[in-house]
XYZ file of C-alpha atoms in Angstrom:
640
model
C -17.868 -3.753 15.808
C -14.968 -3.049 13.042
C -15.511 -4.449 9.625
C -12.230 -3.820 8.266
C -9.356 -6.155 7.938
C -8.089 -5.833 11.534
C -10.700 -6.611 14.162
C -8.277 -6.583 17.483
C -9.036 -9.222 20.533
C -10.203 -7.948 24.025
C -6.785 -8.009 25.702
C -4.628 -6.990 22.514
C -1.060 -5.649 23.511
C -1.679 -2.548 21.572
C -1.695 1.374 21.873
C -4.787 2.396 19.871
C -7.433 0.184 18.153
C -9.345 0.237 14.920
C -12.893 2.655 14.382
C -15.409 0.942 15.610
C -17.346 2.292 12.676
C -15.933 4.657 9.659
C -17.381 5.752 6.619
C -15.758 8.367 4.013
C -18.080 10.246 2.753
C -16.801 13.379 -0.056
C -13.732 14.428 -1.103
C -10.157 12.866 -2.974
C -10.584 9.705 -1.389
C -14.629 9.026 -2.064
C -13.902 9.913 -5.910
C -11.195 7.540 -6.651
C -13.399 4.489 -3.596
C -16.311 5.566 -6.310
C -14.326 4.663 -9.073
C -13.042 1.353 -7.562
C -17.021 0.690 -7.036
C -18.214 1.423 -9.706
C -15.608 0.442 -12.185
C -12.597 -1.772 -10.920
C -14.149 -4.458 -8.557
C -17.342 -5.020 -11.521
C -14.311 -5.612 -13.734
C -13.047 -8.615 -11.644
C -14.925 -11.584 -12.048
C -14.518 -10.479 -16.347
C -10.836 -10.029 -15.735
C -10.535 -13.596 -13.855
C -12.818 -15.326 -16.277
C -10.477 -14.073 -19.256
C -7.471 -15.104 -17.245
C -8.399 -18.913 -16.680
C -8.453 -18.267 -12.784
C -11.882 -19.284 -12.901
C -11.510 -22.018 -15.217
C -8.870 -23.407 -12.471
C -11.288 -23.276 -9.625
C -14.157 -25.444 -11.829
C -10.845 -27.773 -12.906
C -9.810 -28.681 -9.455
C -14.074 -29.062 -8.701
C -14.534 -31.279 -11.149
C -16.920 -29.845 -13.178
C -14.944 -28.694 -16.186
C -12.023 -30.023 -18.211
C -8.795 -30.922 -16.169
C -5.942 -28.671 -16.699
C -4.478 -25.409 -15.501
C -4.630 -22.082 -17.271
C -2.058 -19.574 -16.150
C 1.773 -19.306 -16.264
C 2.098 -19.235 -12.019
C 0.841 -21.154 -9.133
C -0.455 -18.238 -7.238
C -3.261 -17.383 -9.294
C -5.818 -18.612 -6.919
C -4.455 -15.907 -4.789
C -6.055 -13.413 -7.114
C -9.853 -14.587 -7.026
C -9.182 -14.719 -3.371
C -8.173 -10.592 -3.290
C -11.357 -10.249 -5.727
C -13.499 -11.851 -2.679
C -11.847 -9.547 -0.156
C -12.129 -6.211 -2.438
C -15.712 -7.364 -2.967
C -17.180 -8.035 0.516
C -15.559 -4.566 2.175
C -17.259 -2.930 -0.611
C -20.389 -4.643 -0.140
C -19.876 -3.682 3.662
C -19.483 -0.379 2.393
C -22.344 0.314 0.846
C -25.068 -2.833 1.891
C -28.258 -1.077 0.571
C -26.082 0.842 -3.082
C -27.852 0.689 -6.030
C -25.110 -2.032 -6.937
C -25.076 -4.030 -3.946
C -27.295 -7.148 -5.179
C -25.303 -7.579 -8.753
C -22.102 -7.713 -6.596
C -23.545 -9.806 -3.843
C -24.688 -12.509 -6.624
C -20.657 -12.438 -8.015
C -19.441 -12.951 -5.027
C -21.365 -15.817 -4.024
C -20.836 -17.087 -7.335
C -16.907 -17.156 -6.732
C -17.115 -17.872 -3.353
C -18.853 -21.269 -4.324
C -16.544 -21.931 -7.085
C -13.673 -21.701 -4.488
C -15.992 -24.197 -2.106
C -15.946 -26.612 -4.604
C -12.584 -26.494 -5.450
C -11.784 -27.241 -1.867
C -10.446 -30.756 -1.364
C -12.669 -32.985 1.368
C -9.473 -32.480 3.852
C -9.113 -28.788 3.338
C -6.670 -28.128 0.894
C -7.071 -25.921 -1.735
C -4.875 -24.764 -4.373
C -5.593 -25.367 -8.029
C -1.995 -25.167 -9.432
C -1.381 -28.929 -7.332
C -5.105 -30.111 -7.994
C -5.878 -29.591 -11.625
C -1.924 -30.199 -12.856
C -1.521 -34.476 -13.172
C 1.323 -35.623 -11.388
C 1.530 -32.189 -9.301
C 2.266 -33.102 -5.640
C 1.528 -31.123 -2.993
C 3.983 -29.110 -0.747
C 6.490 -30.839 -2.764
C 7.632 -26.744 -4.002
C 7.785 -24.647 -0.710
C 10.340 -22.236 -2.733
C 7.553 -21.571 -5.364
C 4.639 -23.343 -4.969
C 2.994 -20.320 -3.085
C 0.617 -22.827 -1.354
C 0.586 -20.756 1.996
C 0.352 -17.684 0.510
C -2.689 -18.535 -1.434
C -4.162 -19.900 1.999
C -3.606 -16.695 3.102
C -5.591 -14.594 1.192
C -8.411 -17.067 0.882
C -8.565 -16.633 4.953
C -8.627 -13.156 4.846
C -11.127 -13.283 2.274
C -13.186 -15.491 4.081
C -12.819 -13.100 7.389
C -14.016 -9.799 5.015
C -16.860 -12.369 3.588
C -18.090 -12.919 7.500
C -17.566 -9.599 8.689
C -19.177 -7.607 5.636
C -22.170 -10.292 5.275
C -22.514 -11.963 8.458
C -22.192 -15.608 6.230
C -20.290 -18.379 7.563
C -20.118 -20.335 4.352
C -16.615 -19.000 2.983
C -15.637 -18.892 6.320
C -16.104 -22.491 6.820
C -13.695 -23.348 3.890
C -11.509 -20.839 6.037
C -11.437 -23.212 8.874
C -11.079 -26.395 6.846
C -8.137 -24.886 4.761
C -6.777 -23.368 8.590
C -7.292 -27.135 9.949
C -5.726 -28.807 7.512
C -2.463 -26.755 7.632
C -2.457 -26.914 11.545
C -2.651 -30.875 10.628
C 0.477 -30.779 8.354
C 2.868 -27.897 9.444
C 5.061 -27.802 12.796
C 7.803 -29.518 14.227
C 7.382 -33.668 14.228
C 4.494 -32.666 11.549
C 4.368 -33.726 7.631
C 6.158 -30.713 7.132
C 8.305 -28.615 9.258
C 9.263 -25.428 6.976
C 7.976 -22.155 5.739
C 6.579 -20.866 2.320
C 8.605 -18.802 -0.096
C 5.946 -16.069 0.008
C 4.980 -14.319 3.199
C 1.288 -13.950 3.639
C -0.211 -16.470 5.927
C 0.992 -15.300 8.828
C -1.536 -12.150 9.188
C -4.277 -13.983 7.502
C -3.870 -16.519 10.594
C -3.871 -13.815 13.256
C -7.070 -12.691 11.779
C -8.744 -15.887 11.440
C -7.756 -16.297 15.236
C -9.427 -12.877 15.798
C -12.600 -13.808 13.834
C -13.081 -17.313 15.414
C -11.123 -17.310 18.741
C -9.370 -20.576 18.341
C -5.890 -20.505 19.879
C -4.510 -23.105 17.341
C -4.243 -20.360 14.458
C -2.643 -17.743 16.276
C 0.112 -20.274 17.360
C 0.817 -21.633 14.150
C 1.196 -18.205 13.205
C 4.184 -17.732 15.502
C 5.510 -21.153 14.163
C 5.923 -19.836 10.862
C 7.232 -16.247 12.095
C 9.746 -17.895 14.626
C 10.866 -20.539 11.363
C 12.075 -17.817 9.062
C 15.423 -17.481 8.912
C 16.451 -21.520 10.135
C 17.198 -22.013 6.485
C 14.583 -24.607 5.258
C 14.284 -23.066 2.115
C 17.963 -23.314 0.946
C 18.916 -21.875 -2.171
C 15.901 -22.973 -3.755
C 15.869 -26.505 -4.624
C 16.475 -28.311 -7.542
C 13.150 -25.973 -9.535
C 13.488 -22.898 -10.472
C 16.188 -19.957 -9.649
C 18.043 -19.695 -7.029
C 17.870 -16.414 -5.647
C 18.949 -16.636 -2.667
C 17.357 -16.864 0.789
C 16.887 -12.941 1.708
C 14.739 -13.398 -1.478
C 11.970 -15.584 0.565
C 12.710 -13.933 3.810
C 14.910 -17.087 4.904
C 18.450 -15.315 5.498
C 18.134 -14.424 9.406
C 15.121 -14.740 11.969
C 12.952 -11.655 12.127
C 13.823 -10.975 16.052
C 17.492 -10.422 14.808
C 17.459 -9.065 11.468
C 18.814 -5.309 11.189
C 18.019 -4.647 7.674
C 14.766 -4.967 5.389
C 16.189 -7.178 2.641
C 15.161 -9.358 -0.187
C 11.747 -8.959 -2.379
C 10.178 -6.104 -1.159
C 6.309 -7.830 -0.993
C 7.690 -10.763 0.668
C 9.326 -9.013 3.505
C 6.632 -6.345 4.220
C 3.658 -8.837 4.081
C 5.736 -11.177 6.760
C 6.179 -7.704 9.118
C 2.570 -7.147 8.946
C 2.438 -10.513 10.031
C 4.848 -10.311 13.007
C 2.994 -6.970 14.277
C -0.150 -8.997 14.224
C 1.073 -11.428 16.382
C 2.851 -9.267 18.896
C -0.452 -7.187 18.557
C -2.217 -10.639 20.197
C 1.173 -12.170 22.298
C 3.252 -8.661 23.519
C 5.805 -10.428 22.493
C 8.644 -7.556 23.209
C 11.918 -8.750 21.447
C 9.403 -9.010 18.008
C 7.994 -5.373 18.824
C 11.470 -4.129 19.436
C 13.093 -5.787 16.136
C 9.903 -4.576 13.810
C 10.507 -0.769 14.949
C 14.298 -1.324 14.280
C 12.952 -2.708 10.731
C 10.395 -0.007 9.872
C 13.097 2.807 10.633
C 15.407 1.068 8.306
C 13.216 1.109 5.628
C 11.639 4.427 6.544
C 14.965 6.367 7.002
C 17.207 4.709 4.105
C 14.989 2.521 1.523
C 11.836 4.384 0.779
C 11.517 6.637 -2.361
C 10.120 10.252 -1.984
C 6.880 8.787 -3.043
C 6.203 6.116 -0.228
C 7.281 3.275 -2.914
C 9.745 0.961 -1.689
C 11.703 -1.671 -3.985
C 14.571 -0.233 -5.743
C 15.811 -2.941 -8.085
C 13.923 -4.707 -11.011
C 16.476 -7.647 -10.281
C 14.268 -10.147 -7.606
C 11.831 -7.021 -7.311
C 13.684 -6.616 -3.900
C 14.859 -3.614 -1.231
C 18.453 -2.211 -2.222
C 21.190 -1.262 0.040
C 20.531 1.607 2.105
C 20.425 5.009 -0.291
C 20.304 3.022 -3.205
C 16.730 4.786 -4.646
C 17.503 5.280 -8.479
C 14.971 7.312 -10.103
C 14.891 5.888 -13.523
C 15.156 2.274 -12.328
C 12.595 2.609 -9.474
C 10.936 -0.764 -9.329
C 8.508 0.640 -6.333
C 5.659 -2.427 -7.014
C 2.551 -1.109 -6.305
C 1.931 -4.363 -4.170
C 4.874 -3.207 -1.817
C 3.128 0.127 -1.535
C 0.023 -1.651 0.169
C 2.175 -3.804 1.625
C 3.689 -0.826 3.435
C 0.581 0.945 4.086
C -0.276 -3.015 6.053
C 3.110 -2.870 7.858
C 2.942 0.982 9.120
C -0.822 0.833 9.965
C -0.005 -2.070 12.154
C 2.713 -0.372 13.605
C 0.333 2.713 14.251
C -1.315 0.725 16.565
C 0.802 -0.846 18.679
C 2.626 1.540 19.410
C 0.532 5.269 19.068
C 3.256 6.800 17.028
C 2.385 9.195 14.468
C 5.490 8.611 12.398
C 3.683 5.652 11.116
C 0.903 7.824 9.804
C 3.173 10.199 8.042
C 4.418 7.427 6.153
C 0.962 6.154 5.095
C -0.335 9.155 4.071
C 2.776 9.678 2.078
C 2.446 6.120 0.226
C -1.406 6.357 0.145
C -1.438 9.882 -1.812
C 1.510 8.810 -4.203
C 3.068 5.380 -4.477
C 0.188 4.014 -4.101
C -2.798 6.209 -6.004
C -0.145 6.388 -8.643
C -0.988 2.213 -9.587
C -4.425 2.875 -10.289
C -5.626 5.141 -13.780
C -7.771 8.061 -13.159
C -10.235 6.180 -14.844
C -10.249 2.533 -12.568
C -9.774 0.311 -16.107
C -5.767 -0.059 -16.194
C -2.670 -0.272 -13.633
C 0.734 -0.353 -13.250
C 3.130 -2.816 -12.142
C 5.927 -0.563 -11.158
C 5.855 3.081 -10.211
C 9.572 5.198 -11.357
C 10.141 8.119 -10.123
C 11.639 9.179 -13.988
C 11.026 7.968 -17.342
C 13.419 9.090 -20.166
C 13.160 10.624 -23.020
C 12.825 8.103 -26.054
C 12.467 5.345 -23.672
C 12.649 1.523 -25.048
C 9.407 -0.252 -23.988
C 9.675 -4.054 -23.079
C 5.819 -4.206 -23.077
C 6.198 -6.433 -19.578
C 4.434 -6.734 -16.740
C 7.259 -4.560 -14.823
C 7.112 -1.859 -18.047
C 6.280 1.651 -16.752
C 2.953 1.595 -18.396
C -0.726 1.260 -17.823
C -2.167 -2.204 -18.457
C -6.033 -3.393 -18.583
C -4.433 -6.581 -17.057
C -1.141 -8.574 -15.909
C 0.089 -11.861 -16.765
C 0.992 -11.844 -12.511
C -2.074 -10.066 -11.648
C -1.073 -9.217 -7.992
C -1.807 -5.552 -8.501
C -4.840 -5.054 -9.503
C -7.208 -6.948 -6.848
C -4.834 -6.003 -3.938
C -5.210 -2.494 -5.299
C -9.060 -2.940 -5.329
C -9.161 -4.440 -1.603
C -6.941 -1.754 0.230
C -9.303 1.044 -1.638
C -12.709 -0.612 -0.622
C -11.232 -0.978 3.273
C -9.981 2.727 3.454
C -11.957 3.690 5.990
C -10.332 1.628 8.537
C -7.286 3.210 8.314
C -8.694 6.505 8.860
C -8.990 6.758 12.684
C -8.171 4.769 15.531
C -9.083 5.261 19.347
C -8.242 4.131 23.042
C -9.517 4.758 26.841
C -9.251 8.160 26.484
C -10.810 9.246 23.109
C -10.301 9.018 19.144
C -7.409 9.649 16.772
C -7.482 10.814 13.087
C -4.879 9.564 11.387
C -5.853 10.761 7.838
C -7.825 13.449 6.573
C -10.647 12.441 4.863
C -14.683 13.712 4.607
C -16.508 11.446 6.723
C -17.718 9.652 9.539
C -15.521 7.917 12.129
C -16.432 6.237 15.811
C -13.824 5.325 17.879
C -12.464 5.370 21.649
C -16.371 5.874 22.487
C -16.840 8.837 20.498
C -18.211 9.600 17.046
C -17.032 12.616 14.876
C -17.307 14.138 11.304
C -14.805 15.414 9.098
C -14.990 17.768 6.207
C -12.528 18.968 3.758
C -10.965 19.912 0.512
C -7.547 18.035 1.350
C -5.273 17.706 -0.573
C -6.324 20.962 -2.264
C -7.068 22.494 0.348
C -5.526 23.008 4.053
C -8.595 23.537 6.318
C -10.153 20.144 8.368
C -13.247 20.901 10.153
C -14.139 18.119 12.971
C -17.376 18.353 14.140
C -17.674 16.369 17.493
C -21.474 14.890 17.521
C -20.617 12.612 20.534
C -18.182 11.929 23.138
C -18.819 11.551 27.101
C -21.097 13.535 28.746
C -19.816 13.699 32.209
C -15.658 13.442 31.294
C -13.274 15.039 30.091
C -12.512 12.901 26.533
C -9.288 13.890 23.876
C -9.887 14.416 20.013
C -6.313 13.901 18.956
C -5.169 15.566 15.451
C -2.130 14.388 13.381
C 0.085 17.118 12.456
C 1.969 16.318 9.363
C 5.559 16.031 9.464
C 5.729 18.183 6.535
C 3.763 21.290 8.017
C 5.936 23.183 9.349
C 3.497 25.052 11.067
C -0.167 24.618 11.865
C -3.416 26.631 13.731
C -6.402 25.116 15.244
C -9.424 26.618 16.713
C -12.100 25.245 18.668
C -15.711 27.002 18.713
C -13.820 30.148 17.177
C -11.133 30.091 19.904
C -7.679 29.478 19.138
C -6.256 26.570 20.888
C -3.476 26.603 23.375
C -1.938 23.432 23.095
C 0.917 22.316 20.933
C 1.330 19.542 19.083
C 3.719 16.339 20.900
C 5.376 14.271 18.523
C 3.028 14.276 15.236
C -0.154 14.300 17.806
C -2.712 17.681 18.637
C -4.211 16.599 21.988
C -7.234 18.032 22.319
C -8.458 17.291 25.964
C -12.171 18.596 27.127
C -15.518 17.909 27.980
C -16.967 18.020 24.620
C -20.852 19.434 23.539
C -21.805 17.483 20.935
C -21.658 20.209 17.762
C -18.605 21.671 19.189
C -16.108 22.342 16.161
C -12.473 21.891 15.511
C -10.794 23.627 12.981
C -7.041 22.487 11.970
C -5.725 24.382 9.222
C -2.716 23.511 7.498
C 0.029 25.325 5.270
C -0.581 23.967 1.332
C 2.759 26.160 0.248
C 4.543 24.682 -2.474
C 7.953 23.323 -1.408
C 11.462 22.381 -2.799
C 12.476 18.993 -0.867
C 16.220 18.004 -1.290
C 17.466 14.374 -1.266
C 19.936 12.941 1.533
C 22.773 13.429 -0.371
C 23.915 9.232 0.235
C 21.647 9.155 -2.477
C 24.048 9.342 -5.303
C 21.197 9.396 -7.859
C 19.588 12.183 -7.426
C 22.368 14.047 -5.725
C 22.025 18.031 -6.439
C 18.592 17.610 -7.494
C 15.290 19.000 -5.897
C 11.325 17.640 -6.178
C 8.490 19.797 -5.746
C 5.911 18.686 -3.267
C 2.319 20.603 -1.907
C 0.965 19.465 1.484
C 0.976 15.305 1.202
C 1.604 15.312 -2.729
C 4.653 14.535 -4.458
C 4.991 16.647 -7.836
C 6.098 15.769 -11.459
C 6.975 17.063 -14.419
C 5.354 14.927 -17.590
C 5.719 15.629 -20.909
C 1.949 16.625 -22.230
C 1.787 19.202 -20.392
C 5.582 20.975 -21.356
C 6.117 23.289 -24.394
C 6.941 21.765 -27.478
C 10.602 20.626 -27.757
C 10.915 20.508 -24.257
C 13.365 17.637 -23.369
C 13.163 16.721 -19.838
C 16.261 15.573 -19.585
C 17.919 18.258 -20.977
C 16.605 21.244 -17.300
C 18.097 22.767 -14.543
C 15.489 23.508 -11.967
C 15.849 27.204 -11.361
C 15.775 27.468 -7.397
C 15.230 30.829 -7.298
C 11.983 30.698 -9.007
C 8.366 30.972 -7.428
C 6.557 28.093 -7.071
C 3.022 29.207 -8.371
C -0.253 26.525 -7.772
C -3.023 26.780 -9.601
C -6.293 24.453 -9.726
C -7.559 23.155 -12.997
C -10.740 21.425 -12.449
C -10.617 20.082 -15.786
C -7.129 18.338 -15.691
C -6.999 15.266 -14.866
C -9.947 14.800 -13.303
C -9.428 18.000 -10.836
C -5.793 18.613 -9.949
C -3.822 21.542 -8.362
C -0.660 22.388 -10.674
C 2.617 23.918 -9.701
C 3.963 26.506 -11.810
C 7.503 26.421 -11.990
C 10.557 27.860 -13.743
C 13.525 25.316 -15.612
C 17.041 26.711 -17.079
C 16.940 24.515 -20.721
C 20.543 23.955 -21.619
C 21.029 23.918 -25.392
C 21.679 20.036 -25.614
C 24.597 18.961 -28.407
C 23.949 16.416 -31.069
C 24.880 13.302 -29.877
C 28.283 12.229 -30.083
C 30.529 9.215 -30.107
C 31.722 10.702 -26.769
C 29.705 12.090 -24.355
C 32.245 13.515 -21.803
C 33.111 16.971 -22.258
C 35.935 18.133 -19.863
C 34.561 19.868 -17.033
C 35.219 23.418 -17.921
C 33.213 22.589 -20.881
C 30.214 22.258 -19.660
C 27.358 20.845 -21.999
C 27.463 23.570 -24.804
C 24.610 26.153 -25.096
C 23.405 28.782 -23.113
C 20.556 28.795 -20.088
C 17.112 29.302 -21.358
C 14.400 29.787 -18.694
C 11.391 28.071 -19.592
C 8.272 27.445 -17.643
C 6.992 24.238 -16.591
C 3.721 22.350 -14.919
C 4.028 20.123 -12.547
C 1.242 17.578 -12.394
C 0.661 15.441 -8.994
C 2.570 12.105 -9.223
C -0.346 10.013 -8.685
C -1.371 11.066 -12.047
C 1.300 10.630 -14.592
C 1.066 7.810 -17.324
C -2.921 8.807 -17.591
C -2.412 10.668 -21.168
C 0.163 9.605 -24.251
C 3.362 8.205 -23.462
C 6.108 10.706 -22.439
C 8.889 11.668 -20.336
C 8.331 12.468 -16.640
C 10.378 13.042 -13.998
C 9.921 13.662 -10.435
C 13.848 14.585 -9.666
C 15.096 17.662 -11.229
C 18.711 19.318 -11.483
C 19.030 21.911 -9.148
């Protein structure tokens, strides 16, 4: 049975299911899960403690001094992710040398948040430790179903990861209570301003089998976009209802819109449910949703988000370097939306897209080191930038004020196996490439390799059927251009079909597959609608998106002062001791003598800027790694 975060029904409407088991085991991925293990989730309960979530939870219990602590009503939401992040890591490694320190925190939290728990099942300390607060009285802001949310898919990791039903049962209550209250002819008959608890019922329908969830699920799907939310009531701003995902129902919407968490948490939601209902209209309007985002609203990195204003999507091309806002919350989000996608429908596009947001938007939100974060994820910092010293600054922080990031950040990197590899009737998919152990479609394989460093995957099949033919399907990268695969020695005759290596045989357990892949060092070019980074070029190597940062440029090397020379060689190089173990890209830049600033900064256009070229050489660092050393410039977009 699966113990990640998507445990599919019997009869699910879908192309591919979850591993049955999967277990990464060396490599990129193991060294930053060890670091999450070791380092980030033991930091949690500290973190909360500090941040009066805790101090909430005992409020609305009873047992300490009434009040809340905390500038926002979600902040429940972040002991919840704690919970989650904990238990896949404790289903991770049951028997670690860690396991029964973590196993006492989390049933210490997960008892605070049973005693917070009203008798009728509500539970959300901002409404119960705050006198006069009523409940559902905010739907715009009160974040009362999003914080249900993540307590049931806490609860659901708790179950799976320690066979316990206590958390669980709060689950139900909380699930019960809602069922009691929301719907048409009910208490209340609206939706919450922050997507969330529509996957978290799905799952809790998948855990426990009762119908109830998985409809009310599809009640709140179906009620977006009837309005209910307005233009925000008489608290608060009034950002307007593509902000809370209220503008247009999801079967007809065109366009991802609005706050960028928001509207990928309530796709993940929708794919869910058509997962459980094959509910075709929904399938057909999240595909035409995903490609809009894929195609026109998602940076070079995977991030998506491209205005600080309402932390929200842009219009289409609108991906500003310098004013990136690219949460790393959407970047999970994402990862959610396109792994749910992968699913239903096979496709490997989806893949491509994770891997892409996995390697940079994403691992870009966590330090090298597993102690700080960061909010927001540009694609360029300036030279002498102006820090706001914000939650949405580009810096590392131990902590936020709206702690989203951090936990979520934790809970995607202690489920990573699960989105490794997938299977069906006929045999097992590997979606990423990571060292390890993966069981699927009634087969069990291992996988070693250097990736991303290096371009060689060896699968080693250890068991498949005996007396049938059974297919080990590879995804080919949509940035390798070219590929070779062997199997025993012998090079392989098929050809890849959109994104997908079918390899179809009667398998001997020990039988080998070898993919190897081209890590050349490559100049990607922008669709030129994007009038940012128009005439400008990145540098990317096999999944990784490349930088330039400031530490590690000559002295008096202004990074906003280079022309990218085109011409040049793009040289890597692996430095073991950078960074914890990165491969660099030489490179070579044209510096433009840059003039003194002046009270205008226009020259006429046979002008040019003044100076002559100067051809410098750079290092490029992998994005995921920037913002780990002294504040600088960086910049992933260069002048071509």
């Amino acid at each position: 049975m699966s113990t990640g975060p998507i445990r599919l029904t019997h009869d699910a409407h879908t192309a591919l299911r979850p591993p049955a088991t999967a277990r990464i085991t060396g490599g990129f991925w193991a060294a930053k899960r060890r670091i999450n293990a070791e380092v980030s989730v033991p930091q949690g309960p500290g973190r909360l403690e500090e941040a009066g979530n805790l101090a909430n939870l005992r409020a609305a219990a009873g047992t300490a001094e009434e009040g809340f602590t905390g500038d926002f009503p979600f902040q429940d939401s972040d002991v919840h992710k704690w919970l989650e992040a904990a238990s896949w890591q404790l289903a991770d490694e049951p028997g670690g040398p860690a396991a029964g320190e973590l196993a006492g925190q989390v049933a210490r939290l997960a008892a605070l948040v049973s005693d917070a728990q009203d008798a009728d099942g509500y539970l959300q300390t901002y409404y119960q430790a705050r006198p006069g607060a009523r409940r559902w009285s905010e739907p715009h802001w009160g974040h009362e179903l999003y914080c249900a949310g993540h307590l049931l898919q806490a609860s659901v990791a708790h179950r799976r990861a320690t066979g316990e039903d206590g958390l669980l049962d709060v689950a139900v209550r909380c699930a019960d209570h809602l069922d009691a209250v929301f719907g048409p002819g009910k208490a209340v008959d609206a939706v919450c301003g922050h997507p969330e608890i529509e996957t978290a019922l799905v799952e809790l329908y998948r855990e426990t089998g009762e119908r109830r969830y998985l409809d009310l699920a599809g009640y709140f799907v179906d009620r977006r976009g009837a309005g209910t939310l307005g233009d925000g009531g008489a608290t608060g701003p009034r950002p307007g209802a593509p902000y809370w995902q209220d503008h247009v129902p999801v079967r007809d919407a065109t366009a991802v819109a609005g706050h960028a968490v928001r509207q990928l948490y309530l796709l993940a939601g929708a794919a869910d449910l058509v997962a459980e209902t094959g509910d075709r209209g929904l399938r057909e309007a999240l595909v035409r949703l995903w490609e809009d985002m894929a195609a026109t609203k998602t940076y070079l990195t995977g991030g998506v988000g491209s205005r600080h204003d309402l932390e929200s999507f842009g219009d289409r091309y609108e991906l500003p370097p310098d004013r990136a806002y690219a949460e790393t919350c959407a970047a999970i989000a994402s990862i959610q939306f396109s792994w749910r996608m992968a699913l239903l429908t096979g496709d490997a596009r989806y893949s491509d897209l994770i891997e892409r947001t996995l390697f940079n938007g994403f691992a870009s939100g966590v330090s090298l080191d597993g102690e700080r974060w960061l909010y927001v994820n540009p694609l360029q910092v300036r030279d002498g930038r102006t820090e706001s010293h914000s939650d949405q600054e580009a810096r590392r922080t131990p902590w936020f004020r709206c702690a989203c990031c951090p936990p979520n950040a934790m809970r995607l990197l202690a489920s990573l196996p699960h989105y490794m590899a997938s299977g069906d009737a006929g045999g097992l998919q590997l979606h990423q490439y990571a060292s390890g152990v993966y069981a699927a479609g009634g087969g069990t394989v291992r996988v070693g390799t250097g990736y991303p460093w290096e371009g060689r995957i060896a699968v080693v099949v250890d068991e498949a059927p005996a007396q049938a033919d059974w297919t080990l399907s590879l995804r080919i990268p949509h940035w390798a251009d070219r590929y070779e695969a062997t199997v025993g020695g012998e090079t392989v005759t098929e050809r890849a079909e959109r994104g997908w290596l079918r390899l179809r045989r009667r398998w001997r357990p020990g039988e080998t597959v070898v993919l190897t892949l081209p890590l050349t060092p490559r100049l990607t070019r922008p669709d030129p609608r994007m009038d940012a980074v128009r005439g400008c070029a990145a540098i990317e190597h096999g999944p990784l998106v490349y930088c330039l940062e400031q530490p590690d440029q000559r002295a008096g090397l202004r990074l906003d002062g280079i022309t990218l020379d085109t011409d040049t060689e793009l040289v890597p190089e692996h430095r073991p001791r950078l960074l914890g173990g990165v491969t660099v890209i030489m490179a070579r830049v044209l510096r433009r003598a840059v003039p003194s600033d002046n009270w205008w900064p226009y020259p006429d256009a046979g002008g040019g800027s003044g100076g002559a070229d100067d051809p410098v050489r750079v290092t490029a660092i992998p994005y995921y790694a920037w913002a780990n050393r002294e504040p600088g410039a960086m910049r992933v977009w260069i002048p071509a």
